[in-house]
XYZ file of N, CA and C in Angstrom:
273
model
N 110.369 156.158 172.736
C 110.282 154.994 171.736
C 110.201 155.584 170.355
N 111.008 154.896 169.604
C 111.145 155.328 168.155
C 110.864 154.169 167.281
N 109.984 154.509 166.293
C 109.566 153.551 165.285
C 110.696 153.239 164.360
N 110.761 151.947 163.842
C 111.869 151.548 162.994
C 111.822 152.478 161.646
N 113.009 152.918 161.302
C 113.119 153.845 160.117
C 112.804 153.217 158.828
N 112.312 153.996 157.787
C 111.955 153.451 156.431
C 113.292 153.264 155.663
N 114.311 154.135 155.895
C 115.582 153.902 155.137
C 116.146 152.541 155.365
N 116.344 151.833 154.186
C 116.706 150.422 154.256
C 118.061 150.175 155.007
N 118.992 151.129 154.759
C 120.343 150.976 155.351
C 120.274 151.208 156.977
N 119.574 152.179 157.260
C 119.438 152.484 158.815
C 118.706 151.419 159.380
N 117.566 150.994 158.680
C 116.665 149.981 159.407
C 117.515 148.671 159.544
N 118.402 148.328 158.631
C 119.117 146.974 158.734
C 120.071 147.081 160.032
N 120.597 148.235 160.301
C 121.468 148.440 161.519
C 120.625 148.336 162.805
N 119.366 148.811 162.682
C 118.361 148.595 163.866
C 118.193 147.198 164.055
N 117.851 146.460 163.065
C 117.557 145.041 163.084
C 118.704 144.302 163.616
N 119.957 144.679 163.185
C 121.101 144.075 163.652
C 121.368 144.233 165.214
N 121.034 145.467 165.681
C 121.077 145.788 167.081
C 120.174 144.889 167.918
N 118.809 144.732 167.431
C 117.877 143.956 168.068
C 118.261 142.527 168.210
N 118.735 142.035 167.091
C 119.070 140.611 166.943
C 120.169 140.239 167.981
N 121.007 141.241 168.411
C 121.962 140.793 169.383
C 121.399 140.320 170.703
N 120.099 140.598 170.979
C 119.344 140.216 172.126
C 118.216 139.349 171.883
N 117.702 139.453 170.614
C 116.543 138.471 170.256
C 116.941 137.854 168.891
N 117.578 136.710 169.008
C 118.075 136.057 167.786
C 117.000 135.712 166.790
N 115.767 135.488 167.348
C 114.606 135.230 166.400
C 113.991 136.392 165.778
N 114.501 137.574 166.154
C 113.763 138.861 165.569
C 113.754 138.870 164.062
N 112.581 139.060 163.432
C 112.324 139.226 162.039
C 112.445 140.680 161.598
N 113.015 140.898 160.481
C 112.977 142.213 159.943
C 111.645 142.759 159.532
N 111.138 143.820 160.151
C 109.830 144.397 159.880
C 109.712 144.623 158.347
N 108.786 143.917 157.701
C 108.673 144.146 156.195
C 108.010 145.441 155.761
N 107.141 145.945 156.629
C 106.446 147.102 156.310
C 106.808 148.287 157.069
N 106.879 149.553 156.558
C 107.185 150.713 157.327
C 106.050 151.020 158.193
N 104.903 150.435 158.006
C 103.766 150.662 158.925
C 103.692 149.701 160.077
N 104.702 148.806 160.185
C 104.702 147.907 161.361
C 105.010 148.725 162.582
N 104.346 148.436 163.650
C 104.658 149.230 164.860
C 105.631 148.762 165.795
N 106.826 148.511 165.248
C 107.950 148.093 166.190
C 108.703 149.320 166.589
N 109.123 149.232 167.769
C 109.819 150.459 168.385
C 111.062 150.040 169.094
N 112.058 150.971 169.250
C 113.083 150.827 170.095
C 113.099 151.968 171.107
N 113.344 151.659 172.403
C 113.307 152.599 173.390
C 114.425 153.663 173.298
N 114.073 154.958 173.618
C 115.153 155.969 173.619
C 116.250 155.746 174.490
N 116.139 154.897 175.428
C 117.330 154.637 176.329
C 118.397 153.981 175.624
N 118.089 153.308 174.405
C 119.163 152.657 173.716
C 120.000 153.478 172.732
N 119.676 154.860 172.805
C 120.450 155.732 171.950
C 121.309 156.752 172.670
N 122.513 157.035 172.163
C 123.330 157.952 172.818
C 122.935 159.332 172.525
N 123.447 160.282 173.278
C 123.016 161.810 173.009
C 123.439 162.190 171.707
N 124.395 161.590 171.038
C 124.850 161.963 169.733
C 123.736 161.579 168.584
N 122.721 160.883 169.076
C 121.624 160.626 168.162
C 120.568 161.689 168.064
N 120.811 162.755 168.723
C 119.945 163.952 168.782
C 120.576 165.148 168.248
N 119.856 166.051 167.693
C 120.417 167.361 167.269
C 119.709 168.450 168.109
N 120.426 169.342 168.499
C 119.873 170.469 169.238
C 119.803 171.756 168.367
N 118.784 172.445 168.462
C 118.717 173.688 167.559
C 117.847 174.759 168.343
N 118.325 175.977 168.286
C 117.535 177.121 168.916
C 116.294 177.317 168.215
N 115.245 177.366 168.940
C 114.004 177.605 168.242
C 113.730 179.086 167.924
N 113.572 179.278 166.682
C 113.436 180.636 166.090
C 112.169 181.327 166.874
N 111.164 180.656 166.944
C 109.859 181.199 167.501
C 110.088 181.545 168.946
N 110.837 180.761 169.776
C 111.135 181.055 171.080
C 112.082 182.328 171.270
N 112.961 182.376 170.352
C 113.876 183.613 170.287
C 113.095 184.815 170.035
N 112.101 184.687 169.125
C 111.335 185.906 169.004
C 110.451 186.292 170.123
N 110.138 185.383 170.906
C 109.405 185.580 172.183
C 110.255 185.984 173.406
N 111.514 186.105 173.065
C 112.432 186.573 174.133
C 112.962 185.405 175.038
N 112.783 184.172 174.567
C 113.123 183.074 175.437
C 114.119 182.198 174.553
N 115.157 181.834 175.266
C 116.189 180.958 174.624
C 115.784 179.531 174.971
N 115.246 178.784 173.871
C 114.797 177.366 174.094
C 115.465 176.491 173.042
N 116.224 175.528 173.572
C 116.837 174.564 172.588
C 115.804 173.458 172.345
N 115.577 173.235 171.017
C 114.680 172.046 170.742
C 115.562 170.879 170.415
N 115.127 169.768 170.716
C 115.926 168.485 170.445
C 115.183 167.679 169.400
N 115.953 167.283 168.428
C 115.189 166.480 167.221
C 116.080 165.159 167.156
N 115.361 164.041 166.971
C 115.918 162.786 166.847
C 116.471 162.639 165.415
N 117.705 162.386 165.156
C 118.413 162.259 163.900
C 117.790 161.070 163.075
N 117.513 161.206 161.817
C 116.950 160.260 160.919
C 117.946 159.071 160.753
N 119.164 159.373 160.839
C 120.249 158.302 160.691
C 120.763 157.670 162.034
N 120.012 157.964 163.087
C 120.559 157.463 164.432
C 120.457 155.987 164.513
N 121.366 155.360 165.168
C 121.539 153.863 165.303
C 121.497 153.573 166.781
N 120.667 152.692 167.311
C 120.684 152.241 168.721
C 122.077 151.624 168.926
N 122.631 151.922 170.098
C 123.955 151.492 170.515
C 124.047 150.936 171.934
N 123.243 151.427 172.752
C 123.336 151.095 174.208
C 122.588 149.735 174.403
N 123.395 148.745 174.828
C 122.867 147.494 175.131
C 122.121 147.357 176.507
N 122.721 148.031 177.468
C 122.116 147.887 178.811
C 121.657 149.355 179.209
N 120.588 149.292 180.068
C 120.042 150.579 180.469
C 120.077 150.690 182.064
N 120.622 151.669 182.527
C 120.707 151.892 184.080
C 119.216 152.102 184.519
N 118.945 151.614 185.703
C 117.510 151.684 186.262
C 117.123 153.082 186.450
N 118.088 153.895 186.700
C 117.684 155.335 186.912
C 117.796 156.169 185.768
N 117.913 155.613 184.575
C 118.108 156.264 183.251
C 117.007 157.259 182.956
N 117.257 158.456 182.696
C 116.293 159.472 182.207
C 116.840 160.217 181.071
N 116.091 160.373 180.098
C 116.412 161.108 178.894
C 116.280 162.559 179.258
N 117.361 163.299 179.235
C 117.316 164.776 179.780
C 116.881 165.733 178.842
N 116.051 165.365 177.940
C 115.460 166.434 177.091
C 114.231 165.868 176.421
N 113.346 166.799 175.948
C 112.091 166.246 175.462
C 112.398 165.656 173.965
N 111.728 164.511 173.769
C 112.012 163.781 172.559
C 110.948 164.171 171.426
N 111.357 164.302 170.277
C 110.420 164.559 169.130
C 110.488 163.453 168.103
N 109.398 163.194 167.434
C 109.477 162.212 166.398
C 109.797 162.908 165.051
N 110.480 162.018 164.103
C 110.871 162.515 162.920
C 110.126 161.900 161.894
């Protein structure tokens, strides 16, 4: 689950996405409003992978996945067996 972004341009696109399914959805007026969009509505391109420097120093190759700040939800439907194949981190 990801909280609505504070960037007005990105936030407007999130609102537009939600309104496709909930016509009465109001734009959250505060960045502290606890509205979220499920990770299942984001494509893999919404995430950045980077090799962890700390893990490399420990002799382990570990890819960390970060949610992009400018990611836009695009998936309208979710398969019942949908699993996000990597750990999700907040930005």
